[in-house]
């Protein structure tokens, strides 16, 4: 099994997405763990689906 490129890491205040290849944070701070976003980033990488998920998680922010 290959190593995942994107993983969610818990930090104070929520979750951030860590890019193992670039060794840096990717995206914004999320209050809820973005499981379906991570699955899309590591899987099919459909641009339209990723954009829709990003908009959904940004809307969840308070």
mmCIF file of N, CA and C in Angstrom:
data_model
loop_
_atom_site.group_PDB
_atom_site.id
_atom_site.type_symbol
_atom_site.label_atom_id
_atom_site.label_comp_id
_atom_site.label_asym_id
_atom_site.label_seq_id
_atom_site.Cartn_x
_atom_site.Cartn_y
_atom_site.Cartn_z
ATOM 1 N N UNK A 1 0.840 -1.170 0.000
ATOM 2 C CA UNK A 1 0.000 0.000 0.000
ATOM 3 C C UNK A 1 0.890 1.239 0.000
ATOM 4 N N UNK A 2 0.557 2.185 -0.842
ATOM 5 C CA UNK A 2 1.373 3.379 -0.953
ATOM 6 C C UNK A 2 1.036 4.389 0.144
ATOM 7 N N UNK A 3 1.962 5.251 0.369
ATOM 8 C CA UNK A 3 1.800 6.287 1.375
ATOM 9 C C UNK A 3 0.896 7.389 0.815
ATOM 10 N N UNK A 4 -0.009 7.875 1.645
ATOM 11 C CA UNK A 4 -0.920 8.934 1.222
ATOM 12 C C UNK A 4 -0.157 10.247 1.106
ATOM 13 N N UNK A 5 -0.518 11.029 0.089
ATOM 14 C CA UNK A 5 0.131 12.324 -0.078
ATOM 15 C C UNK A 5 -0.443 13.353 0.884
ATOM 16 N N UNK A 6 -1.762 13.404 1.004
ATOM 17 C CA UNK A 6 -2.424 14.392 1.854
ATOM 18 C C UNK A 6 -3.008 13.718 3.092
ATOM 19 N N UNK A 7 -2.728 14.289 4.257
ATOM 20 C CA UNK A 7 -3.281 13.771 5.507
ATOM 21 C C UNK A 7 -3.775 14.943 6.352
ATOM 22 N N UNK A 8 -4.817 14.705 7.141
ATOM 23 C CA UNK A 8 -5.331 15.733 8.052
ATOM 24 C C UNK A 8 -4.606 15.598 9.376
ATOM 25 N N UNK A 9 -4.160 16.712 9.897
ATOM 26 C CA UNK A 9 -3.508 16.716 11.199
ATOM 27 C C UNK A 9 -4.260 17.655 12.129
ATOM 28 N N UNK A 10 -4.513 17.163 13.308
ATOM 29 C CA UNK A 10 -5.199 17.980 14.304
ATOM 30 C C UNK A 10 -4.259 19.010 14.892
ATOM 31 N N UNK A 11 -4.707 20.243 14.923
ATOM 32 C CA UNK A 11 -3.951 21.333 15.529
ATOM 33 C C UNK A 11 -4.915 22.091 16.437
ATOM 34 N N UNK A 12 -4.415 22.927 17.325
ATOM 35 C CA UNK A 12 -5.331 23.700 18.162
ATOM 36 C C UNK A 12 -6.290 24.535 17.300
ATOM 37 N N UNK A 13 -7.567 24.327 17.486
ATOM 38 C CA UNK A 13 -8.566 25.068 16.734
ATOM 39 C C UNK A 13 -9.182 24.304 15.582
ATOM 40 N N UNK A 14 -8.693 23.102 15.274
ATOM 41 C CA UNK A 14 -9.291 22.339 14.189
ATOM 42 C C UNK A 14 -8.307 21.410 13.500
ATOM 43 N N UNK A 15 -8.393 21.383 12.169
ATOM 44 C CA UNK A 15 -7.560 20.493 11.362
ATOM 45 C C UNK A 15 -6.925 21.268 10.216
ATOM 46 N N UNK A 16 -5.731 20.849 9.823
ATOM 47 C CA UNK A 16 -5.090 21.364 8.615
ATOM 48 C C UNK A 16 -4.671 20.173 7.782
ATOM 49 N N UNK A 17 -4.533 20.382 6.481
ATOM 50 C CA UNK A 17 -4.124 19.316 5.574
ATOM 51 C C UNK A 17 -2.631 19.457 5.316
ATOM 52 N N UNK A 18 -1.899 18.363 5.554
ATOM 53 C CA UNK A 18 -0.455 18.332 5.364
ATOM 54 C C UNK A 18 -0.150 17.601 4.057
ATOM 55 N N UNK A 19 0.696 18.205 3.224
ATOM 56 C CA UNK A 19 1.137 17.606 1.966
ATOM 57 C C UNK A 19 2.477 16.928 2.222
ATOM 58 N N UNK A 20 2.498 15.592 2.212
ATOM 59 C CA UNK A 20 3.725 14.855 2.511
ATOM 60 C C UNK A 20 4.803 15.039 1.452
ATOM 61 N N UNK A 21 4.425 15.249 0.198
ATOM 62 C CA UNK A 21 5.407 15.406 -0.869
ATOM 63 C C UNK A 21 6.085 16.772 -0.808
ATOM 64 N N UNK A 22 5.309 17.829 -0.694
ATOM 65 C CA UNK A 22 5.861 19.181 -0.646
ATOM 66 C C UNK A 22 6.324 19.572 0.754
ATOM 67 N N UNK A 23 5.920 18.777 1.761
ATOM 68 C CA UNK A 23 6.273 19.023 3.162
ATOM 69 C C UNK A 23 5.844 20.412 3.612
ATOM 70 N N UNK A 24 4.555 20.711 3.388
ATOM 71 C CA UNK A 24 3.994 21.981 3.830
ATOM 72 C C UNK A 24 2.490 21.833 3.998
ATOM 73 N N UNK A 25 1.882 22.831 4.647
ATOM 74 C CA UNK A 25 0.437 22.834 4.828
ATOM 75 C C UNK A 25 -0.233 23.158 3.512
ATOM 76 N N UNK A 26 -1.400 22.577 3.290
ATOM 77 C CA UNK A 26 -2.199 22.818 2.093
ATOM 78 C C UNK A 26 -3.580 23.278 2.522
ATOM 79 N N UNK A 27 -4.076 24.343 1.943
ATOM 80 C CA UNK A 27 -5.435 24.784 2.229
ATOM 81 C C UNK A 27 -5.560 25.576 3.512
ATOM 82 N N UNK A 28 -6.782 25.648 3.992
ATOM 83 C CA UNK A 28 -7.133 26.468 5.140
ATOM 84 C C UNK A 28 -7.227 25.634 6.414
ATOM 85 N N UNK A 29 -7.543 26.316 7.505
ATOM 86 C CA UNK A 29 -7.844 25.655 8.769
ATOM 87 C C UNK A 29 -9.310 25.232 8.742
ATOM 88 N N UNK A 30 -9.599 23.983 9.083
ATOM 89 C CA UNK A 30 -10.960 23.453 9.072
ATOM 90 C C UNK A 30 -11.360 23.069 10.488
ATOM 91 N N UNK A 31 -12.603 23.394 10.854
ATOM 92 C CA UNK A 31 -13.095 23.033 12.185
ATOM 93 C C UNK A 31 -13.406 21.548 12.270
ATOM 94 N N UNK A 32 -13.937 20.978 11.196
ATOM 95 C CA UNK A 32 -14.255 19.553 11.130
ATOM 96 C C UNK A 32 -13.232 18.852 10.251
ATOM 97 N N UNK A 33 -12.978 17.587 10.534
ATOM 98 C CA UNK A 33 -12.019 16.832 9.739
ATOM 99 C C UNK A 33 -12.558 16.642 8.319
ATOM 100 N N UNK A 34 -11.840 17.098 7.293
ATOM 101 C CA UNK A 34 -12.318 17.041 5.910
ATOM 102 C C UNK A 34 -12.038 15.692 5.247
ATOM 103 N N UNK A 35 -12.692 14.638 5.722
ATOM 104 C CA UNK A 35 -12.424 13.287 5.224
ATOM 105 C C UNK A 35 -12.704 13.129 3.733
ATOM 106 N N UNK A 36 -13.856 13.608 3.251
ATOM 107 C CA UNK A 36 -14.179 13.433 1.839
ATOM 108 C C UNK A 36 -13.268 14.270 0.941
ATOM 109 N N UNK A 37 -12.802 15.418 1.425
ATOM 110 C CA UNK A 37 -11.839 16.220 0.673
ATOM 111 C C UNK A 37 -10.513 15.480 0.559
ATOM 112 N N UNK A 38 -10.065 14.876 1.636
ATOM 113 C CA UNK A 38 -8.827 14.104 1.606
ATOM 114 C C UNK A 38 -8.931 12.916 0.651
ATOM 115 N N UNK A 39 -10.073 12.234 0.673
ATOM 116 C CA UNK A 39 -10.265 11.102 -0.230
ATOM 117 C C UNK A 39 -10.186 11.546 -1.687
ATOM 118 N N UNK A 40 -10.750 12.700 -1.986
ATOM 119 C CA UNK A 40 -10.716 13.203 -3.369
ATOM 120 C C UNK A 40 -9.302 13.635 -3.762
ATOM 121 N N UNK A 41 -8.584 14.277 -2.846
ATOM 122 C CA UNK A 41 -7.211 14.702 -3.141
ATOM 123 C C UNK A 41 -6.287 13.512 -3.372
ATOM 124 N N UNK A 42 -6.449 12.460 -2.586
ATOM 125 C CA UNK A 42 -5.604 11.278 -2.731
ATOM 126 C C UNK A 42 -6.116 10.318 -3.796
ATOM 127 N N UNK A 43 -7.346 10.487 -4.240
ATOM 128 C CA UNK A 43 -7.938 9.552 -5.193
ATOM 129 C C UNK A 43 -8.020 10.111 -6.595
ATOM 130 N N UNK A 44 -9.236 10.429 -7.035
ATOM 131 C CA UNK A 44 -9.500 10.803 -8.423
ATOM 132 C C UNK A 44 -8.966 12.181 -8.802
ATOM 133 N N UNK A 45 -8.845 13.090 -7.851
ATOM 134 C CA UNK A 45 -8.345 14.459 -8.094
ATOM 135 C C UNK A 45 -9.170 15.223 -9.123
ATOM 136 N N UNK A 46 -10.488 15.094 -9.022
ATOM 137 C CA UNK A 46 -11.392 15.815 -9.913
ATOM 138 C C UNK A 46 -11.473 17.273 -9.456
ATOM 139 N N UNK A 47 -11.046 18.177 -10.324
ATOM 140 C CA UNK A 47 -10.959 19.596 -9.977
ATOM 141 C C UNK A 47 -12.311 20.179 -9.554
ATOM 142 N N UNK A 48 -13.359 19.862 -10.277
ATOM 143 C CA UNK A 48 -14.685 20.398 -9.950
ATOM 144 C C UNK A 48 -15.167 19.899 -8.594
ATOM 145 N N UNK A 49 -14.932 18.640 -8.310
ATOM 146 C CA UNK A 49 -15.349 18.060 -7.023
ATOM 147 C C UNK A 49 -14.546 18.673 -5.876
ATOM 148 N N UNK A 50 -13.242 18.867 -6.064
ATOM 149 C CA UNK A 50 -12.398 19.477 -5.034
ATOM 150 C C UNK A 50 -12.858 20.903 -4.757
ATOM 151 N N UNK A 51 -13.176 21.647 -5.812
ATOM 152 C CA UNK A 51 -13.653 23.016 -5.652
ATOM 153 C C UNK A 51 -14.958 23.053 -4.874
ATOM 154 N N UNK A 52 -15.872 22.147 -5.183
ATOM 155 C CA UNK A 52 -17.150 22.095 -4.471
ATOM 156 C C UNK A 52 -16.943 21.753 -2.993
ATOM 157 N N UNK A 53 -16.052 20.824 -2.714
ATOM 158 C CA UNK A 53 -15.777 20.451 -1.323
ATOM 159 C C UNK A 53 -15.123 21.595 -0.559
ATOM 160 N N UNK A 54 -14.201 22.317 -1.208
ATOM 161 C CA UNK A 54 -13.574 23.467 -0.555
ATOM 162 C C UNK A 54 -14.608 24.531 -0.212
ATOM 163 N N UNK A 55 -15.524 24.792 -1.130
ATOM 164 C CA UNK A 55 -16.582 25.776 -0.859
ATOM 165 C C UNK A 55 -17.472 25.324 0.290
ATOM 166 N N UNK A 56 -17.767 24.025 0.338
ATOM 167 C CA UNK A 56 -18.605 23.506 1.416
ATOM 168 C C UNK A 56 -17.905 23.653 2.774
ATOM 169 N N UNK A 57 -16.620 23.316 2.847
ATOM 170 C CA UNK A 57 -15.918 23.422 4.118
ATOM 171 C C UNK A 57 -15.693 24.862 4.528
ATOM 172 N N UNK A 58 -15.531 25.766 3.580
ATOM 173 C CA UNK A 58 -15.390 27.188 3.926
ATOM 174 C C UNK A 58 -16.693 27.733 4.482
ATOM 175 N N UNK A 59 -17.824 27.236 3.972
ATOM 176 C CA UNK A 59 -19.135 27.691 4.445
ATOM 177 C C UNK A 59 -19.421 27.202 5.863
ATOM 178 N N UNK A 60 -18.816 26.085 6.259
ATOM 179 C CA UNK A 60 -19.038 25.528 7.599
ATOM 180 C C UNK A 60 -18.336 26.378 8.659
ATOM 181 N N UNK A 61 -17.314 27.136 8.257
ATOM 182 C CA UNK A 61 -16.582 27.965 9.223
ATOM 183 C C UNK A 61 -17.513 28.956 9.890
ATOM 184 N N UNK A 62 -17.211 29.282 11.106
ATOM 185 C CA UNK A 62 -18.042 30.247 11.836
ATOM 186 C C UNK A 62 -17.426 31.612 11.831
#
